[in-house]
Tab-separated table of C-alpha atoms in Angstrom:
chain	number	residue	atom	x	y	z
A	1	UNK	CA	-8.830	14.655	-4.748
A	2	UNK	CA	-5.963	14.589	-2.538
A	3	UNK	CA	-2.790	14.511	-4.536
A	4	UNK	CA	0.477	12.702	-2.605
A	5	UNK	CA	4.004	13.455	-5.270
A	6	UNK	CA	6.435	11.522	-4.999
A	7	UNK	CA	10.222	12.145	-6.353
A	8	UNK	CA	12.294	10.847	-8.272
A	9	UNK	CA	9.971	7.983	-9.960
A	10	UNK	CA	13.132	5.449	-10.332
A	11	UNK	CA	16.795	6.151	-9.307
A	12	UNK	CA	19.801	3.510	-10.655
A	13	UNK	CA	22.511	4.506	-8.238
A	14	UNK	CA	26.009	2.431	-7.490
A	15	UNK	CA	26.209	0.431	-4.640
A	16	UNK	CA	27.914	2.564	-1.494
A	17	UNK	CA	25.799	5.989	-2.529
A	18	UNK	CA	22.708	7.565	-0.674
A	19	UNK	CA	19.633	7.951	-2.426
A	20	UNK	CA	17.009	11.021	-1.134
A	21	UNK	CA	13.407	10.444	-1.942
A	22	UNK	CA	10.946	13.085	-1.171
A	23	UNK	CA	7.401	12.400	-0.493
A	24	UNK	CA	4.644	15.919	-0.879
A	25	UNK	CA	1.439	16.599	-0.359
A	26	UNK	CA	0.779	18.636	-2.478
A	27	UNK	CA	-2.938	19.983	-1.203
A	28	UNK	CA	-3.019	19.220	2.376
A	29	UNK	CA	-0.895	18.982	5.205
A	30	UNK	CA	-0.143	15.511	6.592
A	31	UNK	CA	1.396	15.785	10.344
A	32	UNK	CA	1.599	11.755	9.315
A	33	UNK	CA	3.096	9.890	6.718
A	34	UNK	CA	3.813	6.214	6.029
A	35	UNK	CA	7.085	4.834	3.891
A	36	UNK	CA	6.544	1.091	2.367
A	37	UNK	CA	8.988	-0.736	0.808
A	38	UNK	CA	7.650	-3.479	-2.019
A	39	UNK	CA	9.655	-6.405	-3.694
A	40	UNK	CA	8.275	-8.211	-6.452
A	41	UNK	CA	5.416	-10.206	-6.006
A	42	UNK	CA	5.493	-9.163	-2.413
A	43	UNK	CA	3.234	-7.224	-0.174
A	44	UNK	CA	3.946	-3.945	0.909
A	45	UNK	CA	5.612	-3.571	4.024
A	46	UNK	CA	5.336	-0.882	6.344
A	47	UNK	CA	8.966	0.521	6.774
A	48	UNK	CA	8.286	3.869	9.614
A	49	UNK	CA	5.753	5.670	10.317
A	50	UNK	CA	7.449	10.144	9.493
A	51	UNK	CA	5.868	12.246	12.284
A	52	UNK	CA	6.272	16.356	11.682
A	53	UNK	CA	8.661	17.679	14.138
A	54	UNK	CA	9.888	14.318	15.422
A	55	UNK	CA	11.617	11.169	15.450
A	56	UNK	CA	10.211	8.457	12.900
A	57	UNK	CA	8.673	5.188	14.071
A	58	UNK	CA	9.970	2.497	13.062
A	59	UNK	CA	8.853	-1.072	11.881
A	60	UNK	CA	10.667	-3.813	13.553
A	61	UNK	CA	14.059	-5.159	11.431
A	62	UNK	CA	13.969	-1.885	9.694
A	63	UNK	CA	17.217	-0.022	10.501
A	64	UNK	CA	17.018	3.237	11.249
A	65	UNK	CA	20.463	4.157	10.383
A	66	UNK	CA	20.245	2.806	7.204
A	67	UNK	CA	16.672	4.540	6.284
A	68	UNK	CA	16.865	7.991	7.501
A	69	UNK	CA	13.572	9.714	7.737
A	70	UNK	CA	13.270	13.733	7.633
A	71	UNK	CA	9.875	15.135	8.265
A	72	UNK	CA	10.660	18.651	8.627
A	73	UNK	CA	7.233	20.713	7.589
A	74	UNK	CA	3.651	19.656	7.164
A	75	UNK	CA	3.869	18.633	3.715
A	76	UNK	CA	7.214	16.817	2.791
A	77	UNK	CA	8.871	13.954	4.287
A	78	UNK	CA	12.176	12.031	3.027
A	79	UNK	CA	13.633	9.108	3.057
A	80	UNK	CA	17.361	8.645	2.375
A	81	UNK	CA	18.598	5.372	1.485
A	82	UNK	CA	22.026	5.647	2.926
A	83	UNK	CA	25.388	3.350	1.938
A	84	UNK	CA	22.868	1.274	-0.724
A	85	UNK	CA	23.500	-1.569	-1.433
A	86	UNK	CA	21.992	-4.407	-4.381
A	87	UNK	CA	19.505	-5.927	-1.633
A	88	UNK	CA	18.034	-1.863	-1.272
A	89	UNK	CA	16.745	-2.374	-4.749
A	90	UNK	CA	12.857	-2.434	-4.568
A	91	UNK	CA	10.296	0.002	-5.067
A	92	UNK	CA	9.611	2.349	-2.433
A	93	UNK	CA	6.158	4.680	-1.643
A	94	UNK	CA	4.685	6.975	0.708
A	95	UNK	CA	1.514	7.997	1.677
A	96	UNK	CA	-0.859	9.910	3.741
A	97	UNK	CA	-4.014	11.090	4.407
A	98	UNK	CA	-5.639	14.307	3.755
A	99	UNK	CA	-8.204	13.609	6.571
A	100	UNK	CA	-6.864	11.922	9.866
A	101	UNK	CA	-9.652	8.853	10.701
A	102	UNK	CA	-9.606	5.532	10.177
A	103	UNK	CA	-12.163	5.288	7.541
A	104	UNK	CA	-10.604	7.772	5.331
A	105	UNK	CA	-8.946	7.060	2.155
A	106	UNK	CA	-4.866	6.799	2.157
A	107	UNK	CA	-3.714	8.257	-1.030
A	108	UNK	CA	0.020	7.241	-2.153
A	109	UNK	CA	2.575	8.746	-4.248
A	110	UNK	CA	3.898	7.495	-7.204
A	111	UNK	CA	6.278	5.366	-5.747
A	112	UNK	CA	10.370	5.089	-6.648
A	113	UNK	CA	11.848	2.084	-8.274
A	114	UNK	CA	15.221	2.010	-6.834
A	115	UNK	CA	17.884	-0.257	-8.148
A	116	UNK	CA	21.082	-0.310	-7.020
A	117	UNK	CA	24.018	-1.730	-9.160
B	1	UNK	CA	1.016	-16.030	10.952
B	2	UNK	CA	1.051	-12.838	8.726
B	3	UNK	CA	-1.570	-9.906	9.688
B	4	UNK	CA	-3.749	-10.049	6.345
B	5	UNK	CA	-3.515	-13.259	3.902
B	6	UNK	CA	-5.185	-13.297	0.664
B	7	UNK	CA	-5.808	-15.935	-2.020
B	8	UNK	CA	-2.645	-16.457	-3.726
B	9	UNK	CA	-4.179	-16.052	-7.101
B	10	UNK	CA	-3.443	-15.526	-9.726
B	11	UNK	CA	-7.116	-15.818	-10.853
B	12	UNK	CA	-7.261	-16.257	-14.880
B	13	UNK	CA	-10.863	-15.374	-15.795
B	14	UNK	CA	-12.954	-15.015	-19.332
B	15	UNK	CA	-14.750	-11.530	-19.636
B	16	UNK	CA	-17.666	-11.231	-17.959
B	17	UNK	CA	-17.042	-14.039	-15.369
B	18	UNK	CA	-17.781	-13.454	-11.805
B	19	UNK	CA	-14.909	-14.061	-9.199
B	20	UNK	CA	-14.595	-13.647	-5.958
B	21	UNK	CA	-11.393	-12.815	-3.595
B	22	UNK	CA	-11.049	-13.816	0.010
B	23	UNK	CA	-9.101	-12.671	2.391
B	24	UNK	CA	-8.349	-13.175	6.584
B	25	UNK	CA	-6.671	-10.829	9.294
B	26	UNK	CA	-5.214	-12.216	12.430
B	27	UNK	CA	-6.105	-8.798	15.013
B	28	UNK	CA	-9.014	-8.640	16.044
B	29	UNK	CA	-8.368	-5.189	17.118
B	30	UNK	CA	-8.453	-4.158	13.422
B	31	UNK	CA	-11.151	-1.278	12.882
B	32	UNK	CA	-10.963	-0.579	9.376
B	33	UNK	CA	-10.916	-2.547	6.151
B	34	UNK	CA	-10.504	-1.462	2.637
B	35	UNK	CA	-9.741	-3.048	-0.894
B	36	UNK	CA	-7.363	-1.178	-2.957
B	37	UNK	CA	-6.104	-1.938	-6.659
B	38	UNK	CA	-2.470	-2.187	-7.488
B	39	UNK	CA	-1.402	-1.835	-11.776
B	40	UNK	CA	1.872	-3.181	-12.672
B	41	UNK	CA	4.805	-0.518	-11.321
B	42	UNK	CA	2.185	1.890	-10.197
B	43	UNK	CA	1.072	2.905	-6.962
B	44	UNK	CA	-2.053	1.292	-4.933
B	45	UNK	CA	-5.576	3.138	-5.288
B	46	UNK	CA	-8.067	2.631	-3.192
B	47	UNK	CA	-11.031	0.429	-4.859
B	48	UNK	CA	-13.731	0.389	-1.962
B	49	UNK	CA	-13.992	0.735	1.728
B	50	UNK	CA	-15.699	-2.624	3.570
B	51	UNK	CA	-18.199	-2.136	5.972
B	52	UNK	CA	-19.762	-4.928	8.385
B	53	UNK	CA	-22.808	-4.635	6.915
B	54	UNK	CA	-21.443	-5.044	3.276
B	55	UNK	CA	-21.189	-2.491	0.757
B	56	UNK	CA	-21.014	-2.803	-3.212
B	57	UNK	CA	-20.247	-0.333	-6.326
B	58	UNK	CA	-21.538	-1.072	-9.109
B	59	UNK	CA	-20.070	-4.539	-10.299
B	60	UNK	CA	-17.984	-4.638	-6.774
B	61	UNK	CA	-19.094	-6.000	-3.600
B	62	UNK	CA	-16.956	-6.603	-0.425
B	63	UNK	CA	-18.441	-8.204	2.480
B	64	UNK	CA	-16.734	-8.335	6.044
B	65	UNK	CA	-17.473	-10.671	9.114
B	66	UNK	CA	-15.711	-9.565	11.864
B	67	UNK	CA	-16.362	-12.976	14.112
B	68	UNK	CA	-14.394	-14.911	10.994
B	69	UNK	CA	-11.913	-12.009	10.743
B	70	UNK	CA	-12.978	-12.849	7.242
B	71	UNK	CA	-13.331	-10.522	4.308
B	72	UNK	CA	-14.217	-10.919	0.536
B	73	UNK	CA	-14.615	-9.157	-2.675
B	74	UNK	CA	-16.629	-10.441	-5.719
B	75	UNK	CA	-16.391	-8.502	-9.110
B	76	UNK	CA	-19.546	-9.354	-11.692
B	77	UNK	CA	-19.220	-9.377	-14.888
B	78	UNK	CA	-15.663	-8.598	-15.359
B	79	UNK	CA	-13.916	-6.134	-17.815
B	80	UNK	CA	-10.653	-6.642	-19.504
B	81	UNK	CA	-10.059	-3.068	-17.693
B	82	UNK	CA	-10.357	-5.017	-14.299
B	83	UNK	CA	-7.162	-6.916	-14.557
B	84	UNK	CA	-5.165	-6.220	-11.886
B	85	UNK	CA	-3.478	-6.893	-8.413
B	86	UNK	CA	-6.194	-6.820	-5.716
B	87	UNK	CA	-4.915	-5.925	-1.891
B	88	UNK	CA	-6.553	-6.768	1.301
B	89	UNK	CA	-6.034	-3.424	3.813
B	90	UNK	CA	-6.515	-3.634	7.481
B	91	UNK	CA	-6.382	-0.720	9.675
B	92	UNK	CA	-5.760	-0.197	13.194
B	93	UNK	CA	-6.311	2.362	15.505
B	94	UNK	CA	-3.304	5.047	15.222
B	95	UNK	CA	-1.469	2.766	12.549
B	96	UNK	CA	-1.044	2.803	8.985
B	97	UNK	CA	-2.627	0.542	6.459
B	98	UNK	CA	-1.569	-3.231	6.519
B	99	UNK	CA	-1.526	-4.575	3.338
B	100	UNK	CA	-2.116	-8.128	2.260
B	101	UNK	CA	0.131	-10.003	-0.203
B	102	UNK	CA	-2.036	-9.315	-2.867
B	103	UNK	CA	-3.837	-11.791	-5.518
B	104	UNK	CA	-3.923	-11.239	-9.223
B	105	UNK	CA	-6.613	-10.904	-11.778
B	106	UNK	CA	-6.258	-11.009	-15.478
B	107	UNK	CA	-9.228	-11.039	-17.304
B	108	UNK	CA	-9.323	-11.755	-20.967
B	109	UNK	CA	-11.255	-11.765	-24.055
């Protein structure tokens, strides 16, 4: 099936730093892709929606400043965690999927467990 | 009101118990419904798609009524290998997935 990689799997980073995570598919090309954030015990929560070629969507509250999204080519987006602080910590994932439709499965990546210190 | 609530859970269950997850969505414009599984620290995979006219997989069965904005999923005869965290997903037109809250399952022996 469709395979969605995510990188790196966790990152511990000091408080102040950027953190890239890249999101590939790795068998199809997705002109879409969604970044969630997910605390513990929580639901995941759409962040943006990464459109190829321009500006992300995104979710109300959700600063775009902070959370820069890059989708530059048909299969990799990233999202850079920018000036992180301890309240960034959570676990963030990606997906996409391989066929556009509403009926069709979303496959994920791995996720990253970010914690910031 | 949040877009999909679930059962809070967590549901604590003997092997080969039957139990049954409910969950609600608050817009009506939602056109696609799913159930995915979530492992501790991993990513979500899809379990099942829901159709109005229900739909089951072997021990699975999800059921959705679209007047009650109302759907379900009932597991039979549950496995250790079922314990999990069990997410509601709407879908819009032109949106991404909407996840519910999530309940819990732990099945033991």
């Amino acid at each position: 099936g469709a395979v969605v990689s995510q990188h790196p799997s966790w990152v511990i980073c000091k408080s102040g730093t950027s953190v890239k995570i890249e999101c590939r598919s790795l068998d199809f090309q997705a002109t879409t892709m969604f970044w969630y954030r997910q605390f513990p015990k929580q639901s995941l929560m759409l962040m943006a929606t990464s459109n190829e070629g321009s500006k992300a969507t995104y979710e109300q509250g959700v600063e775009k400043d902070k959370f820069l999204i890059n989708h530059a080519s048909l299969t990799l987006s990233t999202l850079t965690v920018t000036s992180a602080h301890p309240e960034d910590s959570s676990f963030y994932i990606c997906s996409a999927r391989a066929v556009p439709g509403l009926n069709t499965e979303a496959f994920f990546g791995q996720g990253t467990r970010l914690t910031v210190v | 009101r949040k877009e999909v609530e679930q059962d809070p859970g967590p549901f604590n269950v003997p092997e080969g118990a039957t139990v049954a997850f409910n969950c609600t969505y608050s817009n009506s414009a939602s056109q696609s419904f799913f159930w995915y599984r979530q492992d501790c620290r991993k990513e979500p995979k899809l379990l099942m798609s829901v159709y109005s006219s229900g739909n089951e997989d072997g021990r699975f069965t999800a059921q959705l009524n679209r007047a009650s904005q109302y759907i379900s999923l009932l597991i039979r005869d549950s496995k250790l290998s079922d314990s999990a965290t069990y997410l509601c997903v709407v879908n819009q037109a032109g949106t991404a997935l909407i996840f519910g809250k999530g309940t819990t399952l732990s099945v033991s022996s």
